[in-house]
Amino acid sequence: MIKYKFTTLIPLIVFIVVFIGAGIYYNDFYKFPSPIAATIGVLVAIPLFKDSLNEKIETFVKGCGDSKIITMCVIYLLAGAFTTVTNVIGATDFIVAVGIGNITPEYLIIGVFIISCILSFSIGTSVGSIVALGPIVVGLAQYNTESLPMLAGALLGGAMFGDNLSLISDTTIAVTQVMDCQMKDKFIANFKIAFAAAILTIIAIFVTQPQSTEVVQMTYSNQYYLLIPYLAIIVLSILGLHVFLVLILSIILAVFIGLLSTDILFIDYMRFIYDGFLSVNEIFLLSLITGGLAALIEKAGGIDYIINRVQKNIKGSKTANAAIAMVVSLVNLAVANNTVAIIVSGPIAKKIATDYNVEKAQATSVLDIFSCIIQGLIPYGAQVLILLSLTDKKMGYLDLLSNSYYLMFLFLITVLTIFLSRNFKLRQNLSNI
């Protein structure tokens, strides 16, 4: 009988402890570079594990150069370029202005939720959505000070909606690559759950919201053509084009629109694309290094150790999905970064899904959803910290938490989907006919 040793997980534990320890010490979980924390884990693994130095270096390099890791990194580069170019041409600001400028008083909070959903889905980042909309939302609260917690909760929920569902978000890119799942399949499985949670959130807000008596005014131009690059990403992805081609075509569209509608030169757009590449350097490096670290840990038996411990409580596909949710949730609680949590727990989740015949799209969706739920709820996550700082202590963490309806409904519906769906795979296949 094979004996699985806890010591094989020490490099991973060191990575997590360094990352979260630095975050607590500096009171900022993004101050200590995550790739450096992962590198420290690698340095611990080299003397700890068996095999010759050359064999361990070869294993590390193979892990870094795994086709899925490289694919993930290239997608990050393209997504970063797309986000930067669309921001330069004014598309991001246009989405915000159109949304906020058309909200009527009685639908103020619902409008903020919907606009944050659209914005985060379009730009693929919850933090970026909160930074863009946060000051506006805090300003809107002047019309009714009692509405601030609900406005903030609506913004947080909408931001996490896009983070979880967007086709260009770090989490979607990471989870589809580590789980070897088509983005289209993951989107369909994920959308059913996220859309249901969003509808329930809108109903809950409508029933519980305080009344606003002022009209929200925000001017904007009729530049609806700025939405074309975002629509292109959605349509081309649903049509099944490779994500590389989807992003490249969307970037070309954005640049073309910018050349026609602004005075910015072509050479400047090339620089903006490169700036977009640089904007994702941290997650790019983290993916490479954690890929190598995961390869070292897997060869030493660390992944098998976790599977061996977890599978004692797995009785079938439903409890396998629950195990996937538990693993990614625990890692996310430790590292306070949902993309990192997916990269770290992805190999474990994939093996669990394979061993227990869990439908790939469902397992991928569960992994992504729970990483986003935890990220949106932890008080030391970037999303919550930014929101609380923008309110200038006018609202506490518990006020925000109690009004985060979307995350609560997302958790409830996902759990029900896992344990009450008897034939998810059959329905999933029927939905694709």
Tab-separated table of C-alpha atoms in Angstrom:
chain	number	residue	atom	x	y	z
A	1	MET	CA	0.000	0.000	0.000
A	2	ILE	CA	1.330	3.430	-0.971
A	3	LYS	CA	1.975	5.797	1.935
A	4	TYR	CA	1.205	9.434	1.279
A	5	LYS	CA	3.220	11.885	3.367
A	6	PHE	CA	2.087	15.242	4.720
A	7	THR	CA	5.614	16.583	4.235
A	8	THR	CA	5.021	16.700	0.478
A	9	LEU	CA	2.673	19.639	1.103
A	10	ILE	CA	5.194	21.737	3.053
A	11	PRO	CA	6.254	23.848	0.016
A	12	LEU	CA	2.609	24.676	-0.685
A	13	ILE	CA	2.007	25.519	2.967
A	14	VAL	CA	5.097	27.748	2.979
A	15	PHE	CA	3.784	29.578	-0.099
A	16	ILE	CA	0.389	30.152	1.546
A	17	VAL	CA	1.846	31.131	4.935
A	18	VAL	CA	4.271	33.626	3.382
A	19	PHE	CA	1.533	35.112	1.221
A	20	ILE	CA	-1.101	35.490	3.947
A	21	GLY	CA	1.474	36.305	6.654
A	22	ALA	CA	2.831	39.210	4.631
A	23	GLY	CA	-0.726	40.375	3.966
A	24	ILE	CA	-1.528	40.436	7.680
A	25	TYR	CA	1.770	42.088	8.601
A	26	TYR	CA	1.438	44.867	6.026
A	27	ASN	CA	-2.355	45.034	6.341
A	28	ASP	CA	-2.439	44.690	2.561
A	29	PHE	CA	-2.778	41.303	0.862
A	30	TYR	CA	-1.495	42.676	-2.430
A	31	LYS	CA	1.658	44.389	-1.181
A	32	PHE	CA	3.903	41.305	-1.075
A	33	PRO	CA	4.341	40.028	-4.668
A	34	SER	CA	2.610	36.666	-4.982
A	35	PRO	CA	5.196	35.304	-7.484
A	36	ILE	CA	7.895	35.830	-4.841
A	37	ALA	CA	5.830	33.899	-2.280
A	38	ALA	CA	5.475	31.064	-4.813
A	39	THR	CA	9.226	31.183	-5.515
A	40	ILE	CA	9.934	30.746	-1.798
A	41	GLY	CA	7.765	27.632	-1.907
A	42	VAL	CA	9.829	26.314	-4.821
A	43	LEU	CA	13.077	26.984	-2.932
A	44	VAL	CA	11.729	24.948	-0.004
A	45	ALA	CA	10.714	22.083	-2.304
A	46	ILE	CA	14.137	21.678	-3.918
A	47	PRO	CA	16.068	20.526	-0.805
A	48	LEU	CA	13.018	18.807	0.731
A	49	PHE	CA	12.075	16.439	-2.068
A	50	LYS	CA	14.018	13.438	-3.305
A	51	ASP	CA	15.576	13.013	-6.781
A	52	SER	CA	18.692	14.754	-8.014
A	53	LEU	CA	18.899	18.532	-8.358
A	54	ASN	CA	18.842	18.240	-12.145
A	55	GLU	CA	15.709	16.064	-12.045
A	56	LYS	CA	13.918	18.538	-9.753
A	57	ILE	CA	14.860	21.476	-11.969
A	58	GLU	CA	13.648	19.545	-15.002
A	59	THR	CA	10.340	18.785	-13.258
A	60	PHE	CA	9.929	22.445	-12.310
A	61	VAL	CA	10.648	23.661	-15.840
A	62	LYS	CA	8.255	21.108	-17.347
A	63	GLY	CA	5.575	22.311	-14.937
A	64	CYS	CA	6.185	25.933	-15.931
A	65	GLY	CA	6.105	24.992	-19.594
A	66	ASP	CA	3.009	22.824	-19.431
A	67	SER	CA	0.818	23.593	-22.446
A	68	LYS	CA	-2.128	24.603	-20.263
A	69	ILE	CA	0.031	26.972	-18.214
A	70	ILE	CA	1.474	28.611	-21.337
A	71	THR	CA	-1.989	28.863	-22.895
A	72	MET	CA	-3.255	30.498	-19.724
A	73	CYS	CA	-0.402	33.009	-19.743
A	74	VAL	CA	-0.947	33.992	-23.386
A	75	ILE	CA	-4.658	34.509	-22.704
A	76	TYR	CA	-3.743	36.752	-19.766
A	77	LEU	CA	-1.589	38.870	-22.090
A	78	LEU	CA	-4.347	39.236	-24.661
A	79	ALA	CA	-7.002	39.959	-22.024
A	80	GLY	CA	-4.764	42.621	-20.486
A	81	ALA	CA	-4.276	44.236	-23.892
A	82	PHE	CA	-8.019	44.192	-24.598
A	83	THR	CA	-8.851	45.795	-21.250
A	84	THR	CA	-6.229	48.519	-21.693
A	85	VAL	CA	-7.241	49.440	-25.254
A	86	THR	CA	-10.990	49.522	-24.510
A	87	ASN	CA	-10.297	51.710	-21.497
A	88	VAL	CA	-8.199	54.110	-23.619
A	89	ILE	CA	-10.916	54.551	-26.254
A	90	GLY	CA	-13.441	55.345	-23.502
A	91	ALA	CA	-15.543	52.179	-23.692
A	92	THR	CA	-15.372	51.480	-19.944
A	93	ASP	CA	-16.434	55.023	-19.016
A	94	PHE	CA	-19.211	54.859	-21.598
A	95	ILE	CA	-20.717	51.724	-20.043
A	96	VAL	CA	-20.741	53.391	-16.619
A	97	ALA	CA	-22.215	56.662	-17.916
A	98	VAL	CA	-24.960	55.002	-19.967
A	99	GLY	CA	-25.979	52.817	-17.066
A	100	ILE	CA	-25.942	55.396	-14.295
A	101	GLY	CA	-27.446	58.083	-16.544
A	102	ASN	CA	-30.569	55.994	-17.179
A	103	ILE	CA	-31.385	54.930	-13.629
A	104	THR	CA	-34.693	56.186	-12.228
A	105	PRO	CA	-34.944	56.852	-8.452
A	106	GLU	CA	-37.073	53.838	-7.566
A	107	TYR	CA	-34.623	51.504	-9.280
A	108	LEU	CA	-31.411	53.120	-8.057
A	109	ILE	CA	-29.982	50.126	-6.162
A	110	ILE	CA	-31.192	47.602	-8.724
A	111	GLY	CA	-29.610	49.753	-11.422
A	112	VAL	CA	-26.279	49.829	-9.621
A	113	PHE	CA	-26.352	46.027	-9.369
A	114	ILE	CA	-27.156	45.558	-13.062
A	115	ILE	CA	-24.576	48.115	-14.223
A	116	SER	CA	-21.863	46.553	-12.065
A	117	CYS	CA	-22.785	43.137	-13.508
A	118	ILE	CA	-22.464	44.472	-17.055
A	119	LEU	CA	-19.255	46.391	-16.364
A	120	SER	CA	-17.481	43.558	-14.566
A	121	PHE	CA	-18.557	41.084	-17.233
A	122	SER	CA	-17.240	43.443	-19.914
A	123	ILE	CA	-13.858	44.251	-18.378
A	124	GLY	CA	-13.322	40.930	-16.579
A	125	THR	CA	-12.283	42.264	-13.185
A	126	SER	CA	-14.221	42.781	-9.974
A	127	VAL	CA	-11.577	45.079	-8.506
A	128	GLY	CA	-11.596	47.259	-11.624
A	129	SER	CA	-15.384	47.488	-11.507
A	130	ILE	CA	-15.386	48.504	-7.850
A	131	VAL	CA	-12.679	51.100	-8.442
A	132	ALA	CA	-14.633	52.533	-11.404
A	133	LEU	CA	-18.077	52.516	-9.817
A	134	GLY	CA	-17.231	52.815	-6.118
A	135	PRO	CA	-16.874	56.618	-5.930
A	136	ILE	CA	-20.072	57.042	-7.971
A	137	VAL	CA	-22.000	54.659	-5.713
A	138	VAL	CA	-20.801	56.432	-2.567
A	139	GLY	CA	-21.879	59.721	-4.157
A	140	LEU	CA	-25.314	58.290	-4.952
A	141	ALA	CA	-25.813	57.508	-1.264
A	142	GLN	CA	-26.136	61.225	-0.567
A	143	TYR	CA	-29.684	60.996	-1.905
A	144	ASN	CA	-30.537	58.579	0.884
A	145	THR	CA	-27.882	57.802	3.506
A	146	GLU	CA	-29.729	54.655	4.579
A	147	SER	CA	-29.129	53.185	1.134
A	148	LEU	CA	-25.297	53.080	1.372
A	149	PRO	CA	-24.992	49.474	2.677
A	150	MET	CA	-27.408	48.190	0.018
A	151	LEU	CA	-25.712	50.198	-2.729
A	152	ALA	CA	-22.317	48.846	-1.673
A	153	GLY	CA	-23.685	45.305	-1.392
A	154	ALA	CA	-25.227	45.598	-4.870
A	155	LEU	CA	-21.927	46.829	-6.292
A	156	LEU	CA	-19.973	44.021	-4.637
A	157	GLY	CA	-22.411	41.392	-5.887
A	158	GLY	CA	-22.401	42.741	-9.425
A	159	ALA	CA	-18.620	42.935	-9.457
A	160	MET	CA	-18.311	39.293	-8.395
A	161	PHE	CA	-20.940	38.302	-11.000
A	162	GLY	CA	-18.627	39.452	-13.772
A	163	ASP	CA	-15.476	38.173	-12.090
A	164	ASN	CA	-17.029	34.715	-12.030
A	165	LEU	CA	-18.735	34.770	-15.433
A	166	SER	CA	-16.700	37.062	-17.711
A	167	LEU	CA	-14.962	35.389	-20.627
A	168	ILE	CA	-11.816	37.482	-20.088
A	169	SER	CA	-11.542	37.374	-16.285
A	170	ASP	CA	-8.488	35.858	-14.598
A	171	THR	CA	-10.662	33.276	-12.863
A	172	THR	CA	-12.385	32.079	-16.045
A	173	ILE	CA	-9.101	31.850	-17.911
A	174	ALA	CA	-7.416	29.988	-15.056
A	175	VAL	CA	-10.250	27.592	-14.271
A	176	THR	CA	-10.914	26.533	-17.875
A	177	GLN	CA	-7.234	25.819	-18.426
A	178	VAL	CA	-6.522	23.914	-15.203
A	179	MET	CA	-9.724	21.883	-15.606
A	180	ASP	CA	-9.202	21.385	-19.373
A	181	CYS	CA	-12.739	22.652	-20.036
A	182	GLN	CA	-14.013	24.575	-23.034
A	183	MET	CA	-14.842	28.175	-22.141
A	184	LYS	CA	-18.200	27.884	-23.886
A	185	ASP	CA	-19.208	24.833	-21.824
A	186	LYS	CA	-18.143	26.452	-18.574
A	187	PHE	CA	-20.020	29.641	-19.453
A	188	ILE	CA	-23.275	27.796	-20.145
A	189	ALA	CA	-23.100	25.778	-16.923
A	190	ASN	CA	-22.049	28.834	-14.916
A	191	PHE	CA	-24.575	31.227	-16.476
A	192	LYS	CA	-27.598	29.183	-15.407
A	193	ILE	CA	-26.576	29.457	-11.773
A	194	ALA	CA	-25.329	33.045	-11.865
A	195	PHE	CA	-28.367	34.329	-13.776
A	196	ALA	CA	-30.782	32.698	-11.321
A	197	ALA	CA	-28.869	34.244	-8.409
A	198	ALA	CA	-28.957	37.645	-10.136
A	199	ILE	CA	-32.730	37.491	-10.666
A	200	LEU	CA	-33.311	36.593	-6.998
A	201	THR	CA	-30.986	39.440	-6.004
A	202	ILE	CA	-33.002	41.954	-8.038
A	203	ILE	CA	-36.226	40.735	-6.403
A	204	ALA	CA	-34.689	40.904	-2.921
A	205	ILE	CA	-33.384	44.431	-3.501
A	206	PHE	CA	-36.753	45.598	-4.836
A	207	VAL	CA	-38.551	44.270	-1.769
A	208	THR	CA	-36.124	45.580	0.848
A	209	GLN	CA	-34.664	48.785	-0.625
A	210	PRO	CA	-35.229	52.200	0.984
A	211	GLN	CA	-36.939	54.780	-1.226
A	212	SER	CA	-34.921	57.405	-3.097
A	213	THR	CA	-36.483	60.777	-3.923
A	214	GLU	CA	-33.793	62.283	-6.167
A	215	VAL	CA	-33.113	61.768	-9.847
A	216	VAL	CA	-29.643	60.489	-10.770
A	217	GLN	CA	-28.133	62.544	-13.580
A	218	MET	CA	-25.030	61.639	-15.574
A	219	THR	CA	-24.400	62.882	-19.081
A	220	TYR	CA	-22.995	60.733	-21.868
A	221	SER	CA	-22.592	60.807	-25.634
A	222	ASN	CA	-24.294	58.450	-28.073
A	223	GLN	CA	-21.128	56.478	-28.832
A	224	TYR	CA	-22.770	53.065	-28.757
A	225	TYR	CA	-20.206	51.762	-31.224
A	226	LEU	CA	-17.828	51.559	-28.245
A	227	LEU	CA	-19.747	48.471	-27.156
A	228	ILE	CA	-18.817	46.552	-30.331
A	229	PRO	CA	-15.544	45.007	-28.957
A	230	TYR	CA	-17.390	43.646	-25.895
A	231	LEU	CA	-20.213	42.248	-28.014
A	232	ALA	CA	-17.636	40.659	-30.308
A	233	ILE	CA	-16.053	38.771	-27.409
A	234	ILE	CA	-19.417	37.414	-26.268
A	235	VAL	CA	-20.670	36.415	-29.727
A	236	LEU	CA	-17.398	34.917	-30.976
A	237	SER	CA	-16.920	32.935	-27.755
A	238	ILE	CA	-20.431	31.510	-27.903
A	239	LEU	CA	-19.827	30.570	-31.548
A	240	GLY	CA	-16.970	28.410	-30.325
A	241	LEU	CA	-13.937	30.226	-31.760
A	242	HIS	CA	-10.655	29.631	-29.980
A	243	VAL	CA	-10.125	32.158	-27.225
A	244	PHE	CA	-6.873	33.340	-28.842
A	245	LEU	CA	-8.719	34.302	-32.014
A	246	VAL	CA	-11.621	35.816	-30.071
A	247	LEU	CA	-9.355	38.154	-28.125
A	248	ILE	CA	-7.126	39.061	-31.096
A	249	LEU	CA	-10.123	39.979	-33.268
A	250	SER	CA	-11.680	41.976	-30.420
A	251	ILE	CA	-8.431	43.894	-29.844
A	252	ILE	CA	-8.208	44.682	-33.577
A	253	LEU	CA	-11.811	45.939	-33.494
A	254	ALA	CA	-11.084	48.135	-30.475
A	255	VAL	CA	-7.979	49.613	-32.109
A	256	PHE	CA	-9.861	50.226	-35.374
A	257	ILE	CA	-12.682	51.991	-33.518
A	258	GLY	CA	-10.136	54.045	-31.615
A	259	LEU	CA	-8.352	55.113	-34.800
A	260	LEU	CA	-11.644	56.297	-36.283
A	261	SER	CA	-13.008	58.019	-33.183
A	262	THR	CA	-9.935	59.504	-31.484
A	263	ASP	CA	-6.792	61.441	-32.417
A	264	ILE	CA	-4.534	58.742	-30.966
A	265	LEU	CA	-1.970	57.423	-33.425
A	266	PHE	CA	-1.576	53.777	-34.475
A	267	ILE	CA	1.876	53.546	-32.888
A	268	ASP	CA	0.367	54.702	-29.576
A	269	TYR	CA	-2.177	51.883	-29.695
A	270	MET	CA	0.664	49.434	-30.146
A	271	ARG	CA	2.155	50.860	-26.966
A	272	PHE	CA	-1.180	50.517	-25.170
A	273	ILE	CA	-1.326	46.856	-26.174
A	274	TYR	CA	2.133	46.353	-24.726
A	275	ASP	CA	1.086	48.219	-21.565
A	276	GLY	CA	-1.790	45.746	-21.348
A	277	PHE	CA	0.727	42.905	-21.508
A	278	LEU	CA	2.681	44.486	-18.650
A	279	SER	CA	-0.463	44.987	-16.566
A	280	VAL	CA	-0.827	41.218	-16.103
A	281	ASN	CA	2.826	40.496	-15.347
A	282	GLU	CA	2.140	39.423	-11.759
A	283	ILE	CA	-0.532	36.841	-12.564
A	284	PHE	CA	1.545	35.769	-15.605
A	285	LEU	CA	4.599	35.044	-13.465
A	286	LEU	CA	2.507	33.534	-10.686
A	287	SER	CA	0.936	31.070	-13.128
A	288	LEU	CA	4.337	29.993	-14.436
A	289	ILE	CA	5.914	29.549	-11.017
A	290	THR	CA	2.926	27.828	-9.402
A	291	GLY	CA	2.779	25.520	-12.421
A	292	GLY	CA	6.347	24.467	-11.656
A	293	LEU	CA	5.625	24.238	-7.925
A	294	ALA	CA	2.548	22.094	-8.554
A	295	ALA	CA	4.614	19.748	-10.748
A	296	LEU	CA	7.186	19.309	-7.979
A	297	ILE	CA	4.490	18.654	-5.368
A	298	GLU	CA	2.599	16.270	-7.648
A	299	LYS	CA	5.711	14.222	-8.416
A	300	ALA	CA	6.489	14.000	-4.703
A	301	GLY	CA	2.960	12.693	-4.026
A	302	GLY	CA	1.410	15.830	-2.533
A	303	ILE	CA	-1.646	15.861	-4.793
A	304	ASP	CA	-2.242	12.174	-4.094
A	305	TYR	CA	-1.946	12.872	-0.356
A	306	ILE	CA	-4.738	15.464	-0.498
A	307	ILE	CA	-6.904	13.253	-2.707
A	308	ASN	CA	-6.360	10.315	-0.362
A	309	ARG	CA	-7.483	12.391	2.630
A	310	VAL	CA	-10.438	13.993	0.877
A	311	GLN	CA	-11.790	10.912	-0.892
A	312	LYS	CA	-12.539	9.191	2.409
A	313	ASN	CA	-15.625	11.402	2.582
A	314	ILE	CA	-16.516	11.252	-1.119
A	315	LYS	CA	-19.358	8.874	-1.938
A	316	GLY	CA	-20.154	9.953	-5.491
A	317	SER	CA	-20.320	12.888	-7.903
A	318	LYS	CA	-22.314	15.090	-5.534
A	319	THR	CA	-19.892	14.788	-2.620
A	320	ALA	CA	-17.026	15.061	-5.128
A	321	ASN	CA	-18.349	18.473	-6.157
A	322	ALA	CA	-18.690	19.381	-2.488
A	323	ALA	CA	-15.064	18.363	-1.960
A	324	ILE	CA	-13.965	20.571	-4.860
A	325	ALA	CA	-15.890	23.477	-3.321
A	326	MET	CA	-14.326	22.844	0.083
A	327	VAL	CA	-10.750	22.637	-1.223
A	328	VAL	CA	-10.903	25.863	-3.240
A	329	SER	CA	-12.733	27.655	-0.416
A	330	LEU	CA	-10.067	26.744	2.134
A	331	VAL	CA	-7.258	27.810	-0.191
A	332	ASN	CA	-9.051	31.081	-0.955
A	333	LEU	CA	-9.500	31.767	2.759
A	334	ALA	CA	-5.753	31.355	3.092
A	335	VAL	CA	-4.488	33.346	0.117
A	336	ALA	CA	-7.298	35.938	-0.243
A	337	ASN	CA	-7.079	35.780	-4.030
A	338	ASN	CA	-9.569	33.735	-6.047
A	339	THR	CA	-7.330	33.355	-9.104
A	340	VAL	CA	-4.451	32.077	-6.969
A	341	ALA	CA	-6.871	29.735	-5.193
A	342	ILE	CA	-7.986	28.268	-8.522
A	343	ILE	CA	-4.430	27.790	-9.768
A	344	VAL	CA	-3.376	26.105	-6.511
A	345	SER	CA	-6.429	23.870	-6.058
A	346	GLY	CA	-7.095	23.238	-9.763
A	347	PRO	CA	-4.987	20.062	-10.134
A	348	ILE	CA	-6.685	18.580	-7.065
A	349	ALA	CA	-10.148	19.500	-8.351
A	350	LYS	CA	-9.411	18.043	-11.769
A	351	LYS	CA	-8.280	14.715	-10.313
A	352	ILE	CA	-11.357	14.527	-8.060
A	353	ALA	CA	-13.637	15.277	-11.017
A	354	THR	CA	-11.906	12.644	-13.160
A	355	ASP	CA	-11.865	9.935	-10.480
A	356	TYR	CA	-15.560	10.359	-9.649
A	357	ASN	CA	-16.878	11.023	-13.172
A	358	VAL	CA	-18.077	14.533	-12.405
A	359	GLU	CA	-19.317	16.341	-15.526
A	360	LYS	CA	-16.399	18.592	-16.513
A	361	ALA	CA	-18.361	21.813	-17.043
A	362	GLN	CA	-20.133	21.422	-13.710
A	363	ALA	CA	-16.924	20.762	-11.767
A	364	THR	CA	-15.263	23.729	-13.475
A	365	SER	CA	-18.230	25.931	-12.642
A	366	VAL	CA	-18.255	24.848	-8.992
A	367	LEU	CA	-14.525	25.537	-8.662
A	368	ASP	CA	-14.887	29.037	-10.089
A	369	ILE	CA	-18.101	29.911	-8.236
A	370	PHE	CA	-16.851	29.005	-4.777
A	371	SER	CA	-13.586	30.848	-5.290
A	372	CYS	CA	-15.592	33.980	-6.126
A	373	ILE	CA	-18.064	33.540	-3.270
A	374	ILE	CA	-15.291	33.299	-0.693
A	375	GLN	CA	-13.351	36.154	-2.296
A	376	GLY	CA	-16.389	38.402	-2.081
A	377	LEU	CA	-17.108	37.565	1.557
A	378	ILE	CA	-13.715	37.607	3.287
A	379	PRO	CA	-13.060	40.906	5.125
A	380	TYR	CA	-9.406	40.962	4.021
A	381	GLY	CA	-10.073	40.512	0.298
A	382	ALA	CA	-9.238	43.373	-2.062
A	383	GLN	CA	-12.861	43.876	-3.132
A	384	VAL	CA	-14.203	44.363	0.394
A	385	LEU	CA	-11.226	46.424	1.546
A	386	ILE	CA	-11.553	48.844	-1.374
A	387	LEU	CA	-15.297	49.262	-0.847
A	388	LEU	CA	-14.925	49.910	2.871
A	389	SER	CA	-12.134	52.411	2.286
A	390	LEU	CA	-14.253	54.322	-0.255
A	391	THR	CA	-17.084	54.735	2.254
A	392	ASP	CA	-14.721	56.456	4.707
A	393	LYS	CA	-15.905	54.366	7.684
A	394	LYS	CA	-19.567	55.281	7.101
A	395	MET	CA	-20.321	51.583	6.804
A	396	GLY	CA	-18.929	48.523	8.576
A	397	TYR	CA	-18.021	45.095	7.229
A	398	LEU	CA	-21.109	43.445	8.750
A	399	ASP	CA	-23.338	46.059	7.085
A	400	LEU	CA	-21.784	45.197	3.729
A	401	LEU	CA	-21.964	41.458	4.368
A	402	SER	CA	-25.653	41.527	5.342
A	403	ASN	CA	-26.503	43.311	2.087
A	404	SER	CA	-24.450	41.088	-0.239
A	405	TYR	CA	-27.564	39.321	-1.516
A	406	TYR	CA	-26.038	38.057	-4.737
A	407	LEU	CA	-23.250	36.103	-3.038
A	408	MET	CA	-25.741	34.518	-0.634
A	409	PHE	CA	-28.082	33.462	-3.439
A	410	LEU	CA	-25.150	32.246	-5.536
A	411	PHE	CA	-24.016	30.013	-2.674
A	412	LEU	CA	-27.519	28.671	-2.042
A	413	ILE	CA	-28.315	27.923	-5.685
A	414	THR	CA	-24.936	26.284	-6.311
A	415	VAL	CA	-25.348	24.006	-3.303
A	416	LEU	CA	-28.871	23.078	-4.408
A	417	THR	CA	-27.605	22.423	-7.935
A	418	ILE	CA	-24.934	20.083	-6.616
A	419	PHE	CA	-27.157	18.037	-4.319
A	420	LEU	CA	-30.576	18.148	-5.997
A	421	SER	CA	-29.628	17.762	-9.655
A	422	ARG	CA	-30.000	14.073	-10.488
A	423	ASN	CA	-28.988	14.219	-14.112
A	424	PHE	CA	-27.043	17.401	-14.685
A	425	LYS	CA	-25.026	15.914	-17.500
A	426	LEU	CA	-28.118	14.889	-19.462
A	427	ARG	CA	-29.703	18.331	-19.130
A	428	GLN	CA	-26.400	19.965	-20.016
A	429	ASN	CA	-26.200	17.940	-23.199
A	430	LEU	CA	-29.832	18.718	-24.080
A	431	SER	CA	-29.177	22.415	-23.636
A	432	ASN	CA	-26.449	22.241	-26.259
A	433	ILE	CA	-28.725	20.676	-28.941
